[in-house]
CSV table of C-alpha atoms in Angstrom, one decimal:
chain,number,residue,atom,x,y,z
A,1,UNK,CA,-96.6,-87.3,49.3
A,2,UNK,CA,-94.5,-89.9,47.4
A,3,UNK,CA,-90.8,-90.6,47.3
A,4,UNK,CA,-89.0,-91.8,44.2
A,5,UNK,CA,-86.2,-94.3,44.4
A,6,UNK,CA,-84.0,-95.0,41.4
A,7,UNK,CA,-82.7,-98.5,40.8
A,8,UNK,CA,-79.8,-99.4,38.5
A,9,UNK,CA,-80.0,-102.5,36.2
A,10,UNK,CA,-83.8,-102.7,36.3
A,11,UNK,CA,-84.4,-103.4,32.6
A,12,UNK,CA,-87.2,-105.8,32.1
A,13,UNK,CA,-90.7,-106.7,33.3
A,14,UNK,CA,-89.2,-109.6,35.4
A,15,UNK,CA,-87.1,-106.9,37.2
A,16,UNK,CA,-90.3,-105.1,38.1
A,17,UNK,CA,-91.8,-108.3,39.5
A,18,UNK,CA,-88.6,-109.1,41.5
A,19,UNK,CA,-88.5,-105.6,43.0
A,20,UNK,CA,-92.2,-105.7,43.8
A,21,UNK,CA,-91.8,-109.0,45.6
A,22,UNK,CA,-88.8,-107.6,47.5
A,23,UNK,CA,-90.7,-104.6,48.7
A,24,UNK,CA,-93.6,-106.8,49.8
A,25,UNK,CA,-91.3,-109.1,51.7
A,26,UNK,CA,-89.6,-106.1,53.4
A,27,UNK,CA,-93.1,-104.6,54.1
A,28,UNK,CA,-92.1,-101.3,52.4
A,29,UNK,CA,-95.2,-99.6,51.0
A,30,UNK,CA,-95.1,-98.4,47.4
A,31,UNK,CA,-97.6,-96.9,45.0
A,32,UNK,CA,-96.0,-97.8,41.6
A,33,UNK,CA,-93.0,-99.5,40.0
A,34,UNK,CA,-91.6,-99.0,36.5
A,35,UNK,CA,-88.3,-99.7,34.9
A,36,UNK,CA,-85.6,-98.1,37.0
A,37,UNK,CA,-87.9,-96.4,39.4
A,38,UNK,CA,-90.1,-97.1,42.5
A,39,UNK,CA,-92.5,-94.7,43.9
A,40,UNK,CA,-92.8,-95.2,47.7
A,41,UNK,CA,-95.7,-93.9,49.8
A,42,UNK,CA,-93.3,-92.7,52.5
A,43,UNK,CA,-89.6,-92.2,52.9
A,44,UNK,CA,-87.4,-95.1,53.9
A,45,UNK,CA,-85.9,-95.3,57.4
A,46,UNK,CA,-82.1,-95.8,57.4
A,47,UNK,CA,-82.7,-99.4,58.5
A,48,UNK,CA,-85.2,-100.1,55.7
A,49,UNK,CA,-83.0,-98.4,53.1
A,50,UNK,CA,-80.1,-100.6,54.1
A,51,UNK,CA,-82.2,-103.8,54.0
A,52,UNK,CA,-83.7,-102.8,50.6
A,53,UNK,CA,-80.2,-101.9,49.3
A,54,UNK,CA,-78.8,-105.3,50.4
A,55,UNK,CA,-81.8,-107.1,48.9
A,56,UNK,CA,-81.3,-105.3,45.6
A,57,UNK,CA,-77.6,-106.0,45.5
A,58,UNK,CA,-78.3,-109.7,46.1
A,59,UNK,CA,-80.1,-109.9,42.8
A,60,UNK,CA,-77.8,-107.6,40.7
A,61,UNK,CA,-79.6,-104.2,41.2
A,62,UNK,CA,-78.5,-101.2,43.2
A,63,UNK,CA,-79.9,-98.0,44.6
A,64,UNK,CA,-78.9,-94.8,42.7
A,65,UNK,CA,-78.3,-91.9,45.0
A,66,UNK,CA,-76.7,-89.1,43.0
A,67,UNK,CA,-78.5,-87.0,40.4
A,68,UNK,CA,-76.0,-87.7,37.6
A,69,UNK,CA,-76.3,-91.5,37.9
A,70,UNK,CA,-80.1,-91.2,38.1
A,71,UNK,CA,-80.2,-89.2,34.8
A,72,UNK,CA,-78.0,-91.8,33.1
A,73,UNK,CA,-80.1,-94.6,34.3
A,74,UNK,CA,-83.2,-92.8,33.2
A,75,UNK,CA,-81.7,-92.4,29.7
A,76,UNK,CA,-80.9,-96.1,29.5
A,77,UNK,CA,-84.3,-97.1,30.7
A,78,UNK,CA,-86.0,-94.8,28.2
A,79,UNK,CA,-84.0,-96.4,25.4
A,80,UNK,CA,-84.5,-100.0,26.5
A,81,UNK,CA,-88.2,-99.4,27.1
A,82,UNK,CA,-88.7,-97.8,23.7
A,83,UNK,CA,-86.7,-100.5,21.8
A,84,UNK,CA,-87.9,-103.6,23.6
A,85,UNK,CA,-91.3,-103.0,25.1
A,86,UNK,CA,-93.0,-100.1,23.3
A,87,UNK,CA,-95.5,-100.8,20.5
A,88,UNK,CA,-95.0,-97.2,19.3
A,89,UNK,CA,-93.1,-96.4,16.2
A,90,UNK,CA,-89.3,-96.2,16.5
A,91,UNK,CA,-89.2,-93.5,13.9
A,92,UNK,CA,-88.1,-90.9,16.5
A,93,UNK,CA,-85.3,-88.4,16.9
A,94,UNK,CA,-83.6,-89.7,20.0
A,95,UNK,CA,-82.2,-86.4,21.0
A,96,UNK,CA,-85.7,-84.8,21.0
A,97,UNK,CA,-87.3,-87.8,22.7
A,98,UNK,CA,-84.7,-88.0,25.6
A,99,UNK,CA,-84.6,-84.2,26.0
A,100,UNK,CA,-88.4,-84.0,26.2
A,101,UNK,CA,-88.8,-86.9,28.6
A,102,UNK,CA,-86.1,-85.6,31.0
A,103,UNK,CA,-86.8,-81.9,30.5
A,104,UNK,CA,-83.1,-81.2,30.0
A,105,UNK,CA,-80.8,-80.1,27.1
A,106,UNK,CA,-79.7,-83.0,25.0
A,107,UNK,CA,-76.1,-81.8,24.6
A,108,UNK,CA,-75.8,-81.8,28.4
A,109,UNK,CA,-77.4,-85.3,28.7
A,110,UNK,CA,-75.2,-86.7,25.9
A,111,UNK,CA,-72.1,-85.2,27.4
A,112,UNK,CA,-72.9,-86.5,30.8
A,113,UNK,CA,-73.6,-90.0,29.5
A,114,UNK,CA,-70.3,-90.1,27.6
A,115,UNK,CA,-68.3,-88.9,30.5
A,116,UNK,CA,-69.6,-91.5,32.8
A,117,UNK,CA,-70.3,-94.5,30.6
A,118,UNK,CA,-67.2,-94.4,28.3
A,119,UNK,CA,-69.3,-94.7,25.2
A,120,UNK,CA,-71.5,-92.2,23.5
A,121,UNK,CA,-75.2,-92.2,24.0
A,122,UNK,CA,-75.7,-92.8,20.3
A,123,UNK,CA,-73.5,-95.9,20.5
A,124,UNK,CA,-75.5,-97.1,23.5
A,125,UNK,CA,-78.7,-96.8,21.3
A,126,UNK,CA,-77.0,-98.7,18.5
A,127,UNK,CA,-75.9,-101.5,20.8
A,128,UNK,CA,-79.4,-101.8,22.2
A,129,UNK,CA,-80.9,-102.0,18.7
A,130,UNK,CA,-78.4,-104.6,17.6
A,131,UNK,CA,-79.1,-106.7,20.7
A,132,UNK,CA,-82.8,-106.5,19.8
A,133,UNK,CA,-82.0,-107.5,16.3
A,134,UNK,CA,-80.2,-110.6,17.7
A,135,UNK,CA,-83.2,-111.4,19.8
A,136,UNK,CA,-85.5,-111.2,16.8
A,137,UNK,CA,-83.2,-113.3,14.7
A,138,UNK,CA,-83.1,-116.0,17.3
A,139,UNK,CA,-86.9,-116.0,17.5
A,140,UNK,CA,-87.0,-116.6,13.8
A,141,UNK,CA,-90.5,-115.2,13.3
A,142,UNK,CA,-89.6,-112.1,11.2
A,143,UNK,CA,-87.6,-111.6,8.1
A,144,UNK,CA,-84.6,-109.3,8.2
A,145,UNK,CA,-86.7,-106.8,6.1
A,146,UNK,CA,-89.4,-106.8,8.8
A,147,UNK,CA,-86.8,-106.4,11.6
A,148,UNK,CA,-85.2,-103.5,9.7
A,149,UNK,CA,-88.6,-101.8,9.3
A,150,UNK,CA,-89.6,-102.5,13.0
A,151,UNK,CA,-86.4,-100.9,14.3
A,152,UNK,CA,-86.5,-98.0,11.9
A,153,UNK,CA,-83.5,-98.9,9.8
A,154,UNK,CA,-83.6,-97.2,6.3
A,155,UNK,CA,-82.7,-100.5,4.6
A,156,UNK,CA,-81.7,-104.1,5.2
A,157,UNK,CA,-78.2,-103.2,3.9
A,158,UNK,CA,-77.9,-100.5,6.5
A,159,UNK,CA,-79.0,-102.8,9.3
A,160,UNK,CA,-76.6,-105.5,8.1
A,161,UNK,CA,-73.7,-103.1,7.9
A,162,UNK,CA,-74.3,-101.8,11.4
A,163,UNK,CA,-74.9,-105.3,12.7
A,164,UNK,CA,-71.5,-106.4,11.2
A,165,UNK,CA,-69.7,-103.4,12.7
A,166,UNK,CA,-71.0,-104.2,16.2
A,167,UNK,CA,-70.9,-108.0,16.2
A,168,UNK,CA,-68.2,-108.8,13.6
A,169,UNK,CA,-70.6,-111.0,11.7
A,170,UNK,CA,-73.5,-110.6,9.3
A,171,UNK,CA,-77.0,-111.3,10.5
A,172,UNK,CA,-77.0,-114.5,8.4
A,173,UNK,CA,-73.7,-115.6,10.0
A,174,UNK,CA,-75.2,-114.8,13.4
A,175,UNK,CA,-78.3,-116.8,12.6
A,176,UNK,CA,-76.3,-119.8,11.5
A,177,UNK,CA,-73.9,-119.6,14.5
A,178,UNK,CA,-74.7,-122.1,17.2
A,179,UNK,CA,-73.5,-119.9,20.0
A,180,UNK,CA,-75.7,-116.8,19.7
A,181,UNK,CA,-73.6,-114.6,22.0
A,182,UNK,CA,-76.6,-112.8,23.3
A,183,UNK,CA,-76.2,-110.5,26.3
A,184,UNK,CA,-78.6,-109.7,29.1
A,185,UNK,CA,-80.0,-106.1,28.7
A,186,UNK,CA,-78.0,-104.8,31.7
A,187,UNK,CA,-74.8,-106.0,30.0
A,188,UNK,CA,-75.4,-104.1,26.8
A,189,UNK,CA,-73.2,-100.9,26.6
């Protein structure tokens, strides 16, 4: 039997490595780790849960105990994983994707997200995509057309308009700006 533990702010492969090291140091057996979730081979004692929770907090993570928070964190993780780490096409209907992955009605999930996070789920997706665009612009390996295609924007103009709405500057202004104002993934809301 396995026990799932959900972790807030676990948004990148380095996060997985950090949590893995933490579990090994604490001698807590686990079978798998993925973004936002650890599958333990046995339940945690109160003492181990407290130690693990403290270790997580020391590096900016935290255990998620209630179901609502777990769902929201899963929604965020699915978006981040799809936008940043998936090689699959981003030409998806987010409502269908999230609903299918979490086996819950999208209206419920979207409403829950908005009520807790103070932005809509759609705005969260846009913010993540724009942060990814910033990252790709800084890397300077792709044209804006290639970035637009990669992130499933219908046109460069649409990407540029959305980018300006979110950041207050055009992609070109951003590229020429010395201070790139990039955020860490767990700060993108």
